[in-house]
Amino acid sequence: LRSDRAVALDAIRLDGRALASVAQDLRYDRELLLEAVRGCGMVLSLLDPQLAMGMRLLRDREIVLEAIRQDWRAAEFADAELMADREVSMAAIQSGWEAIRFVPDELRGDRGLLEAAVAQSGEALRFATEELRADPALRTAAAAAGWGVVAEGTGRTVHTDATKPPCVISPPSSGEPHELKGFIR
């Protein structure tokens, strides 16, 4: 049954992750893969980029766009040249700001991409180029979206749960790594 294409297609339509259970040659069937990424973008991880067919599919714009629209983490498996395409990178970021880590360096200076990422989470600003990190408008947008820099010797209150008292995080002024404080005597 693992090598029966019709059975595989039916299973994949129910759950894209079923691609992991089909015969190796069927994993590289473009139609089956496209159907699978519509249900689970992370099935791109099943492709071996060392194989010619695997690399061809990881460079397939339609497959990669569908996969990253389902799950931003699929951008990790996309071909680097394809991720250098602004539209592909924007689709990944729109799926989840965390995809900015898979965007090539030359696009991390693209204001539009960074604005889209920062609108979801201010933490995205840390992946920007120096020039964009210094931009006052982006810094303001990032701060509004939950980004904050803790300067040495200052503290900030982190609210993660409104029902619990706030936790104050203060970097050590002694220069010791704060993770070791209290554990080493």
Short mmCIF file of C-alpha atoms in Angstrom, two decimals:
data_model
loop_
_atom_site.label_atom_id
_atom_site.label_comp_id
_atom_site.label_asym_id
_atom_site.label_seq_id
_atom_site.Cartn_x
_atom_site.Cartn_y
_atom_site.Cartn_z
CA LEU A 1 0.00 0.00 0.00
CA ARG A 2 2.94 2.36 0.67
CA SER A 3 3.78 2.39 -3.03
CA ASP A 4 0.20 2.69 -4.33
CA ARG A 5 -0.07 6.25 -5.63
CA ALA A 6 -3.88 6.45 -5.36
CA VAL A 7 -3.83 5.26 -1.73
CA ALA A 8 -0.99 7.66 -0.97
CA LEU A 9 -2.89 10.60 -2.48
CA ASP A 10 -6.01 9.79 -0.45
CA ALA A 11 -3.96 9.55 2.75
CA ILE A 12 -2.11 12.80 2.03
CA ARG A 13 -5.39 14.62 1.38
CA LEU A 14 -6.50 13.57 4.87
CA ASP A 15 -3.20 14.56 6.48
CA GLY A 16 -0.18 15.98 4.67
CA ARG A 17 2.13 14.27 7.15
CA ALA A 18 1.15 10.94 5.55
CA LEU A 19 3.85 11.72 2.97
CA ALA A 20 6.36 10.41 5.52
CA SER A 21 4.78 6.95 5.27
CA VAL A 22 4.75 6.55 1.49
CA ALA A 23 7.42 4.83 -0.56
CA GLN A 24 10.58 6.89 -1.17
CA ASP A 25 9.90 7.39 -4.88
CA LEU A 26 6.41 8.75 -4.18
CA ARG A 27 7.81 11.41 -1.82
CA TYR A 28 9.41 13.03 -4.85
CA ASP A 29 6.19 13.04 -6.88
CA ARG A 30 5.47 16.75 -7.43
CA GLU A 31 1.67 16.39 -7.29
CA LEU A 32 1.78 14.37 -4.07
CA LEU A 33 4.24 16.78 -2.48
CA LEU A 34 2.15 19.82 -3.43
CA GLU A 35 -0.91 18.18 -1.90
CA ALA A 36 1.10 17.30 1.23
CA VAL A 37 2.46 20.83 1.80
CA ARG A 38 -1.09 22.19 1.57
CA GLY A 39 -1.78 20.24 4.76
CA CYS A 40 1.63 20.44 6.43
CA GLY A 41 4.38 22.74 5.20
CA MET A 42 7.02 20.94 7.22
CA VAL A 43 6.91 17.90 4.93
CA LEU A 44 9.56 19.78 2.94
CA SER A 45 11.96 18.41 5.55
CA LEU A 46 11.43 14.93 4.09
CA LEU A 47 13.20 15.89 0.87
CA ASP A 48 16.89 15.17 0.50
CA PRO A 49 18.61 18.19 -1.08
CA GLN A 50 21.51 15.91 -2.05
CA LEU A 51 19.26 14.20 -4.59
CA ALA A 52 18.65 16.03 -7.86
CA MET A 53 14.88 15.57 -7.59
CA GLY A 54 14.92 16.75 -3.97
CA MET A 55 16.80 19.91 -4.89
CA ARG A 56 14.51 20.54 -7.87
CA LEU A 57 11.45 20.34 -5.60
CA LEU A 58 13.05 22.56 -2.94
CA ARG A 59 13.58 25.13 -5.71
CA ASP A 60 9.99 24.82 -6.94
CA ARG A 61 8.43 28.21 -6.24
CA GLU A 62 4.83 26.98 -6.06
CA ILE A 63 5.65 24.15 -3.64
CA VAL A 64 7.81 26.33 -1.39
CA LEU A 65 5.30 29.20 -1.31
CA GLU A 66 2.50 26.80 -0.36
CA ALA A 67 4.66 25.18 2.31
CA ILE A 68 5.72 28.44 3.96
CA ARG A 69 2.17 29.76 3.88
CA GLN A 70 1.23 26.72 5.94
CA ASP A 71 4.20 26.89 8.29
CA TRP A 72 6.95 29.53 8.39
CA ARG A 73 9.43 26.89 9.56
CA ALA A 74 9.38 25.35 6.08
CA ALA A 75 11.54 28.30 4.97
CA GLU A 76 14.48 26.53 6.62
CA PHE A 77 14.33 23.82 3.95
CA ALA A 78 13.75 26.04 0.93
CA ASP A 79 16.58 26.65 -1.49
CA ALA A 80 18.64 29.73 -0.55
CA GLU A 81 18.19 31.27 -4.00
CA LEU A 82 14.44 30.97 -3.64
CA MET A 83 14.56 32.59 -0.19
CA ALA A 84 16.48 35.48 -1.79
CA ASP A 85 13.29 36.24 -3.72
CA ARG A 86 11.53 39.06 -1.86
CA GLU A 87 8.05 37.66 -2.48
CA VAL A 88 9.00 34.27 -1.04
CA SER A 89 10.63 35.87 2.01
CA MET A 90 7.62 38.14 2.54
CA ALA A 91 5.25 35.15 2.39
CA ALA A 92 7.38 33.38 5.00
CA ILE A 93 7.40 36.44 7.29
CA GLN A 94 3.66 36.90 6.90
CA SER A 95 3.27 33.30 8.02
CA GLY A 96 5.37 34.00 11.10
CA TRP A 97 7.85 36.75 11.99
CA GLU A 98 10.35 34.11 13.11
CA ALA A 99 10.97 33.27 9.43
CA ILE A 100 13.18 36.38 9.32
CA ARG A 101 16.02 34.15 10.54
CA PHE A 102 15.90 32.28 7.20
CA VAL A 103 15.87 35.44 5.11
CA PRO A 104 19.23 36.11 3.44
CA ASP A 105 21.34 38.95 4.85
CA GLU A 106 20.83 41.15 1.79
CA LEU A 107 17.05 41.15 2.40
CA ARG A 108 17.35 41.87 6.12
CA GLY A 109 17.93 45.47 5.10
CA ASP A 110 14.58 45.58 3.26
CA ARG A 111 12.42 47.98 5.20
CA GLY A 112 9.13 46.41 4.03
CA LEU A 113 10.15 42.94 5.17
CA LEU A 114 11.29 44.23 8.54
CA GLU A 115 8.13 46.28 9.02
CA ALA A 116 6.03 43.16 8.35
CA ALA A 117 8.05 41.15 10.86
CA VAL A 118 8.17 43.89 13.52
CA ALA A 119 4.40 44.38 13.25
CA GLN A 120 4.04 40.81 14.57
CA SER A 121 6.79 41.00 17.18
CA GLY A 122 9.26 43.66 18.10
CA GLU A 123 11.85 40.92 18.62
CA ALA A 124 12.21 40.76 14.82
CA LEU A 125 14.26 43.97 14.97
CA ARG A 126 17.24 42.02 16.28
CA PHE A 127 17.54 40.35 12.84
CA ALA A 128 17.66 43.68 10.99
CA THR A 129 20.75 45.32 9.57
CA GLU A 130 22.54 47.87 11.76
CA GLU A 131 21.03 50.68 9.72
CA LEU A 132 17.45 49.50 10.23
CA ARG A 133 18.02 48.70 13.92
CA ALA A 134 19.01 52.33 14.38
CA ASP A 135 15.93 53.64 12.56
CA PRO A 136 13.78 55.55 15.10
CA ALA A 137 10.47 54.64 13.43
CA LEU A 138 11.27 50.93 13.42
CA ARG A 139 12.52 51.08 17.00
CA THR A 140 9.26 52.74 18.04
CA ALA A 141 7.22 50.12 16.17
CA ALA A 142 9.30 47.34 17.73
CA ALA A 143 8.85 48.76 21.23
CA ALA A 144 5.09 48.97 20.64
CA ALA A 145 5.15 45.31 19.55
CA GLY A 146 6.88 44.14 22.72
CA TRP A 147 10.58 44.66 22.08
CA GLY A 148 12.81 46.03 24.79
CA VAL A 149 16.50 46.33 25.37
CA VAL A 150 17.75 45.97 28.91
CA ALA A 151 20.80 48.14 29.48
CA GLU A 152 23.53 46.98 31.85
CA GLY A 153 22.59 47.75 35.43
CA THR A 154 18.93 48.52 34.71
CA GLY A 155 15.91 46.33 35.11
CA ARG A 156 12.69 45.84 33.27
CA THR A 157 9.47 44.27 34.37
CA VAL A 158 8.31 41.37 32.26
CA HIS A 159 4.61 40.61 32.35
CA THR A 160 3.80 37.22 30.91
CA ASP A 161 0.74 36.40 32.94
CA ALA A 162 -1.51 39.15 34.29
CA THR A 163 -2.75 36.88 37.09
CA LYS A 164 0.74 36.57 38.59
CA PRO A 165 2.99 39.25 40.06
CA PRO A 166 5.53 40.74 37.63
CA CYS A 167 9.05 39.38 37.48
CA VAL A 168 11.85 41.93 37.39
CA ILE A 169 14.88 40.99 35.34
CA SER A 170 18.06 42.88 36.11
CA PRO A 171 21.36 42.18 34.43
CA PRO A 172 24.17 41.77 36.95
CA SER A 173 26.42 44.74 37.50
CA SER A 174 29.24 42.51 38.76
CA GLY A 175 29.91 41.12 35.30
CA GLU A 176 29.09 37.55 36.35
CA PRO A 177 26.82 35.61 34.03
CA HIS A 178 23.37 35.95 35.58
CA GLU A 179 22.55 32.29 34.86
CA LEU A 180 25.21 31.24 37.38
CA LYS A 181 24.15 33.55 40.17
CA GLY A 182 22.72 31.59 43.01
CA PHE A 183 23.96 28.26 41.66
CA ILE A 184 27.65 28.68 42.33
CA ARG A 185 28.71 29.28 45.88
#
